[in-house]
Short mmCIF file of C-alpha atoms and ligand atoms in Angstrom, two decimals:
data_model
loop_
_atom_site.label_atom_id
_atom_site.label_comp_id
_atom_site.label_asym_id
_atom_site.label_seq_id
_atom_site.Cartn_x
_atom_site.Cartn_y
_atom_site.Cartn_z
CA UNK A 1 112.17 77.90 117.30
CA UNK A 2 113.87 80.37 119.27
CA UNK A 3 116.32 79.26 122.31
CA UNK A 4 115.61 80.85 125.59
CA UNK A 5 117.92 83.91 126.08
CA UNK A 6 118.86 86.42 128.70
CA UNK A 7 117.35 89.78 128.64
CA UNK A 8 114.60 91.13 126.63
CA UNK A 9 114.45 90.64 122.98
CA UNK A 10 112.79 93.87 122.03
CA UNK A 11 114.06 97.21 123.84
CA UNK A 12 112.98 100.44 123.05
CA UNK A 13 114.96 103.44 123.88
CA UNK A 14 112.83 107.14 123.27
CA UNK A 15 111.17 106.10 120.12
CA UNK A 16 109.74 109.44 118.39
CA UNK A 17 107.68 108.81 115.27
CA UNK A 18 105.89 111.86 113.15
CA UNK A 19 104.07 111.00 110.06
CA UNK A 20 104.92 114.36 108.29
CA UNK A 21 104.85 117.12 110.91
CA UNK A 22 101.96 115.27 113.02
CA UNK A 23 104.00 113.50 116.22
CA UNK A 24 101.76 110.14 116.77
CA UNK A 25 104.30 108.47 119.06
CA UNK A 26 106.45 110.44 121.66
CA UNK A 27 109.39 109.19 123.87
CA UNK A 28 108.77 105.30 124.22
CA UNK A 29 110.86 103.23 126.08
CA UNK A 30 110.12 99.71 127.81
CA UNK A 31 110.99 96.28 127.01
CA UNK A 32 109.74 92.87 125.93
CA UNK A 33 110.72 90.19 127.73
CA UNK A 34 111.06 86.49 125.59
CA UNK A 35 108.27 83.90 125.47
CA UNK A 36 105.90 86.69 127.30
CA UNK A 37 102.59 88.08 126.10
CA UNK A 38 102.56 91.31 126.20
CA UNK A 39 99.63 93.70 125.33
CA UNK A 40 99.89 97.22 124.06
CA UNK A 41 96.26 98.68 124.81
CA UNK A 42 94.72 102.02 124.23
CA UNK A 43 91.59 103.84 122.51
CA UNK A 44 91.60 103.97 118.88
CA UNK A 45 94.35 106.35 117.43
CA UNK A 46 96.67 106.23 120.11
CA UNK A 47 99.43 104.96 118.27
CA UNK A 48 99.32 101.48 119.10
CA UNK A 49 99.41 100.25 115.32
CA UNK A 50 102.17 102.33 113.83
CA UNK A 51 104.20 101.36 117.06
CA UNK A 52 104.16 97.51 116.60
CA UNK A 53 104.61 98.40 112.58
CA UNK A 54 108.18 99.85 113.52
CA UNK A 55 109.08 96.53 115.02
CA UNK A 56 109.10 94.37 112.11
CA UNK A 57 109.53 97.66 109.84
CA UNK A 58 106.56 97.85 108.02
CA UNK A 59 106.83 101.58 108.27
CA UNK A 60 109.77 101.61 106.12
CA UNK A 61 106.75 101.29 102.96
CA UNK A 62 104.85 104.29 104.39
CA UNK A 63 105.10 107.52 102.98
CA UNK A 64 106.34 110.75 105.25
CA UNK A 65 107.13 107.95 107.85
CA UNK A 66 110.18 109.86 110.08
CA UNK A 67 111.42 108.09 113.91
CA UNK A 68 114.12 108.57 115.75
CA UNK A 69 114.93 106.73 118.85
CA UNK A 70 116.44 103.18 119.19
CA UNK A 71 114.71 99.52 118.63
CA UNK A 72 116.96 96.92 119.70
CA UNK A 73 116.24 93.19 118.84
CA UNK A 74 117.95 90.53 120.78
CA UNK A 75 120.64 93.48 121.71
CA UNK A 76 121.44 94.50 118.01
CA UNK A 77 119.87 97.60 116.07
CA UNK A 78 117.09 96.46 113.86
CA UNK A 79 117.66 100.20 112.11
CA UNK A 80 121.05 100.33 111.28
CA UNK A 81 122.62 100.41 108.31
CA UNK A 82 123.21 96.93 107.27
CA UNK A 83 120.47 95.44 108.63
CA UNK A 84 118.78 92.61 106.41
CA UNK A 85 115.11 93.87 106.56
CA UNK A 86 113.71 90.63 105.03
CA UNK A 87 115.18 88.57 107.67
CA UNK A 88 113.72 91.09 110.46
CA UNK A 89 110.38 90.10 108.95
CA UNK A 90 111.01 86.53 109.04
CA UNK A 91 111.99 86.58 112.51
CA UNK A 92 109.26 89.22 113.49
CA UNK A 93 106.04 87.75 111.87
CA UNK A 94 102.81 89.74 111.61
CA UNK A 95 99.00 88.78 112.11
CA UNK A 96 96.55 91.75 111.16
CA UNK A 97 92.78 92.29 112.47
CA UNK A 98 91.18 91.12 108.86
CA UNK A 99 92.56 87.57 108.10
CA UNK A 100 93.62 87.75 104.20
CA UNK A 101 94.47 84.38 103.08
CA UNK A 102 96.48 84.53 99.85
CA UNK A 103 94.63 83.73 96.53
CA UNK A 104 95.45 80.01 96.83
CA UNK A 105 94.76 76.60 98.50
CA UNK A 106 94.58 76.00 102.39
CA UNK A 107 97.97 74.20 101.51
CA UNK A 108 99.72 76.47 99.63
CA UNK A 109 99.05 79.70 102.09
CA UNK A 110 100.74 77.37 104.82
CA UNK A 111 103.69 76.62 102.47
CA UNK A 112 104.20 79.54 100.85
CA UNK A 113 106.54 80.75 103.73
CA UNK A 114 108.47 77.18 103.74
CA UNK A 115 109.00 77.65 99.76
CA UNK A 116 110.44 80.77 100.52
CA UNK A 117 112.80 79.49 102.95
CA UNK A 118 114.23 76.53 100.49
CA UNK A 119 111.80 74.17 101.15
CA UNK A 120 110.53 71.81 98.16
CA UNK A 121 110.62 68.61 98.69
CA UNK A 122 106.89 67.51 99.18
CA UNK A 123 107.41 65.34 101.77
CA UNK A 124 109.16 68.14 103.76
CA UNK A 125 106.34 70.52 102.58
CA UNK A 126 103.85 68.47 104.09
CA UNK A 127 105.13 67.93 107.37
CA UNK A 128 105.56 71.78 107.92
CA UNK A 129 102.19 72.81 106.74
CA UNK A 130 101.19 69.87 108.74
CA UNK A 131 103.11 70.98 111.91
CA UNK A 132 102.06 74.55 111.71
CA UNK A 133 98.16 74.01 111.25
CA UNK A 134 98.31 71.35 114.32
CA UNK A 135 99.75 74.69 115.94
CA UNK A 136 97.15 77.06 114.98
CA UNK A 137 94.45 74.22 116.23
CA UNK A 138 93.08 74.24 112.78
CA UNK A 139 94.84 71.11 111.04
CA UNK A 140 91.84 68.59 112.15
CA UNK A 141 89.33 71.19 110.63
CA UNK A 142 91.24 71.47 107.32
CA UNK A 143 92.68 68.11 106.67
CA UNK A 144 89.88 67.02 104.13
CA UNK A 145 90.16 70.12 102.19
CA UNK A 146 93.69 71.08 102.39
CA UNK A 147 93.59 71.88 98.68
CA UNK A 148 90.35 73.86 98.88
CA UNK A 149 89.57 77.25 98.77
CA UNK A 150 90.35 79.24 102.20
CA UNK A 151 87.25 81.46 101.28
CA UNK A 152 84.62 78.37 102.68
CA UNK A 153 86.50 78.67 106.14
CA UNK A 154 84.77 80.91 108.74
CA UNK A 155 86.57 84.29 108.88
CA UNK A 156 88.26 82.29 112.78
CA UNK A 157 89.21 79.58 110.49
CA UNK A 158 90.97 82.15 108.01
CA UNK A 159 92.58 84.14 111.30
CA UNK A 160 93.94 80.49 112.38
CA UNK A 161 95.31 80.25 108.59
CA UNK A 162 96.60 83.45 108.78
CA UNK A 163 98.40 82.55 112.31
CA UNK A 164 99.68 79.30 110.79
CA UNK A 165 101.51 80.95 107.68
CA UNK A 166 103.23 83.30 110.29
CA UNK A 167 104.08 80.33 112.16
CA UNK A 168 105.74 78.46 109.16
CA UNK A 169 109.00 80.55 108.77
CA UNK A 170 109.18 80.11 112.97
CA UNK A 171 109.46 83.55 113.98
CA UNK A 172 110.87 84.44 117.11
CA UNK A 173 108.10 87.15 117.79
CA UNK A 174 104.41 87.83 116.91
CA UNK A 175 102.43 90.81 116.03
CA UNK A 176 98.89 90.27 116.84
CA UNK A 177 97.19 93.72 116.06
CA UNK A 178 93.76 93.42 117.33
CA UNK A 179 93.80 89.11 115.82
CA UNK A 180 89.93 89.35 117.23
CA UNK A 181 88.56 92.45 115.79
CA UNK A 182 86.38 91.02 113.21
CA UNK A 183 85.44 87.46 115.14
CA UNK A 184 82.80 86.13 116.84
CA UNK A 185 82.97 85.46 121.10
CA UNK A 186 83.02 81.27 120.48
CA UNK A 187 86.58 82.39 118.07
CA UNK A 188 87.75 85.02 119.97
CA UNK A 189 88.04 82.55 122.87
CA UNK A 190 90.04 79.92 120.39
CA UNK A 191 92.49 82.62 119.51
CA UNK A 192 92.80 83.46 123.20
CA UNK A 193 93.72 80.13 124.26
CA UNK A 194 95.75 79.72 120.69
CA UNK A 195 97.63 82.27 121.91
CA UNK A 196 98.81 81.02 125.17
CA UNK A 197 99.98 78.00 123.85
CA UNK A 198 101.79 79.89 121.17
CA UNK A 199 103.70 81.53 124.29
CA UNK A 200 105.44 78.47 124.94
CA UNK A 201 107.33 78.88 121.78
CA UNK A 202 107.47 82.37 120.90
CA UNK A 203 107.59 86.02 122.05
CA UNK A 204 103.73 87.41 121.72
CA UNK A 205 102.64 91.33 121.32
CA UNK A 206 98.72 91.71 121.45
CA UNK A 207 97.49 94.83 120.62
CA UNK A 208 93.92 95.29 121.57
CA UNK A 209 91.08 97.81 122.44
CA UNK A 210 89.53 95.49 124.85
CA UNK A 211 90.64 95.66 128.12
CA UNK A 212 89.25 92.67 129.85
CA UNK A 213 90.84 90.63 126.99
CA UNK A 214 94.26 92.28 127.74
CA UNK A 215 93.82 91.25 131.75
CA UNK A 216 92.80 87.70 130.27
CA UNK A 217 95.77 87.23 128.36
CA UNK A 218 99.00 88.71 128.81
CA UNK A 219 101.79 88.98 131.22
CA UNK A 220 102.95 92.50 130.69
CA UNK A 221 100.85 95.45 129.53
CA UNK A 222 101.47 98.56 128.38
CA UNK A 223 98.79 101.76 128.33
CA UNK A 224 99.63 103.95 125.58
CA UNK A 225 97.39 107.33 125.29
CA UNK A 226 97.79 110.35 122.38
CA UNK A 227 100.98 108.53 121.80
CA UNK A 228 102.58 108.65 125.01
CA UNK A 229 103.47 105.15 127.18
CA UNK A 230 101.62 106.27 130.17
CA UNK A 231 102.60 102.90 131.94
CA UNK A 232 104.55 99.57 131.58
CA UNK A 233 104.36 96.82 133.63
CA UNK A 234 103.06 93.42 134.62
CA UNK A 235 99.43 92.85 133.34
CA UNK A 236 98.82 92.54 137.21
CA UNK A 237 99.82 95.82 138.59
CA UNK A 238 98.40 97.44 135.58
CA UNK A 239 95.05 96.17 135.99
CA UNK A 240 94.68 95.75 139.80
CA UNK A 241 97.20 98.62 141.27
CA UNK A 242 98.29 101.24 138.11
CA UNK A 243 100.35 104.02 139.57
CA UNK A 244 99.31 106.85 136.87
CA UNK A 245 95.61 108.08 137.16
CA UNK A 246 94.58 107.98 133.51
CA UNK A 247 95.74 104.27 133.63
CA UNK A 248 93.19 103.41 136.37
CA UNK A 249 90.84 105.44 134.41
CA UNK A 250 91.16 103.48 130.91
CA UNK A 251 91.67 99.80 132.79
CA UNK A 252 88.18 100.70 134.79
CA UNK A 253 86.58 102.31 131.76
CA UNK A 254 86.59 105.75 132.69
CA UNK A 255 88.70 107.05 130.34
CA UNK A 256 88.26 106.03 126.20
N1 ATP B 301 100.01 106.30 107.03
C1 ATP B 301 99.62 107.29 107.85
N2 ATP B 301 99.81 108.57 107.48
C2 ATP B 301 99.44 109.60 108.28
N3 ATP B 301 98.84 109.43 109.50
C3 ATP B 301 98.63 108.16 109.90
C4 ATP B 301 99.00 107.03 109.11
N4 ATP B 301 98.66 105.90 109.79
C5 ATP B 301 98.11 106.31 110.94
N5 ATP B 301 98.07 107.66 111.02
C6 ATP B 301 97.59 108.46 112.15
O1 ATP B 301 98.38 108.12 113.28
C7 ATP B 301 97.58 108.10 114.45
C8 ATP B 301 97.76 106.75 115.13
O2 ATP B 301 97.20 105.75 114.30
P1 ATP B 301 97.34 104.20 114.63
O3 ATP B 301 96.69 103.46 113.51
O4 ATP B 301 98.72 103.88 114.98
O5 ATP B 301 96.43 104.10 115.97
P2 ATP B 301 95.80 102.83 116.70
O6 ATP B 301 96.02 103.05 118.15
O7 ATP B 301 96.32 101.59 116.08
O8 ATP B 301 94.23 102.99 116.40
P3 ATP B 301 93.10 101.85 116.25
O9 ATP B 301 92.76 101.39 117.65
O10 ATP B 301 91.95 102.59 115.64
O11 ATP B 301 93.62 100.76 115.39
C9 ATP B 301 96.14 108.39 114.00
O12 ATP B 301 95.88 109.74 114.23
C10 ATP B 301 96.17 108.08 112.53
O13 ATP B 301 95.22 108.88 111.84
MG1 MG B 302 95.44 100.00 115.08
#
């Protein structure tokens, strides 16, 4: 679990990306302040996905990927040098629009990430899976068929799964790229609520299409358009008083 620190824990200082000679992201910079939601929203191709890929490095596996630009995590480089990638993406955990449980049992997609991290005993096993589906709000759902199948859960139940495996290495921050894209309203508004309690604990970025759940949920918010940060700032000001004119025009539906 991460301790509560000063100052934020992500910074971004004029971020370029190009995928070849195509620019999709141009001169970032804001911040993301600890144990905060905070939304990157947009229309679709924006940017918003290869953005919040750079921050746990998942961009490093794509072909004619090129940035410049500096991403600092808790004040230190996360592209320099000697930086151990694996343990970015331990820290920095990932949950993607189409839940994917590994090709295993309920219990062994919760401890896979434990295993990983030197856990084996089985009594030690249990109590993490245990802990980390009570977080996801799925454990009293799955308790009689912890060794079943993940494919009989409802494609929630498999985003909860999917949000408990992140949860078991306790990352400080997580990625949720559009976590509602493929769910129904009665789960979207269990992920919603997931994911406030989930702020108590860790650093949240929500990317999402869907304005009105951006206002719902986060604290900060940032309006990215043809991959430029038109604005950054509390969810508030951005969705009741935005200073920049496309930003009033996307938040009211004008404008994507
Ligand atoms: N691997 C890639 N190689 C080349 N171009 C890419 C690659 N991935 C994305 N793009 C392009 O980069 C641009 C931004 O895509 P990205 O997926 O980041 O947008 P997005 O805002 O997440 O969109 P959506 O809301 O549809 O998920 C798009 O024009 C897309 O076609
Ligand atoms: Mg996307």
């Amino acid at each position: 679990m991460q301790t509560k620190k000063k100052g934020p824990i992500l910074s971004i200082h004029n971020l370029n990306v190009w995928y070849g000679d195509n620019q999709i992201l141009d001169s970032l910079s804001f911040e993301v302040q600890p144990r905060q939601i905070t939304a990157l929203i947009g229309p679709a191709n924006c940017g918003k996905s290869t953005l919040v890929r750079c921050f746990n490095r998942l961009n490093d596996f794509t072909p004619n990927f090129r940035f410049n630009g500096e991403i600092l995590f808790n004040g230190k480089d996360m592209y320099k040098k000697k930086t151990d990638v694996t343990a970015i993406r331990k820290k920095i955990g990932m949950v993607f629009r189409k839940p994917e449980p590994f090709r295993c049992s309920i219990y062994e997609n919760v401890a896979y990430g434990a295993r990983i991290a030197g856990i084996n005993q089985a009594s030690q096993l249990d109590a993490v899976v245990q802990k980390s589906l009570q977080r996801s709000g799925l454990w009293d759902e799955v308790e009689p068929i912890l060794h079943g199948n993940p494919e009989q859960l409802s494609i929630g139940q498999q985003q909860r799964l999917c949000i408990a495996r992140a949860l078991t290495v306790e990352p400080e921050i997580l990625i949720f790229d559009e976590p509602c894209g493929e769910l129904d309203p009665i789960e979207t508004v269990k992920i919603e609520n997931l994911m406030r309690d989930l702020r108590n604990d860790f650093t949240l970025i929500f990317v999402t299409n869907k304005r009105r759940q951006a206002a719902r949920v986060s604290d900060s918010a940032g309006f990215l358009y043809c991959g430029e940060l038109i604005e950054f700032g509390s969810t508030e000001k951005i969705f009741t008083n935005p200073q920049d004119t496309r930003t009033e025009q996307y938040v009211t539906g004008r404008l994507g």
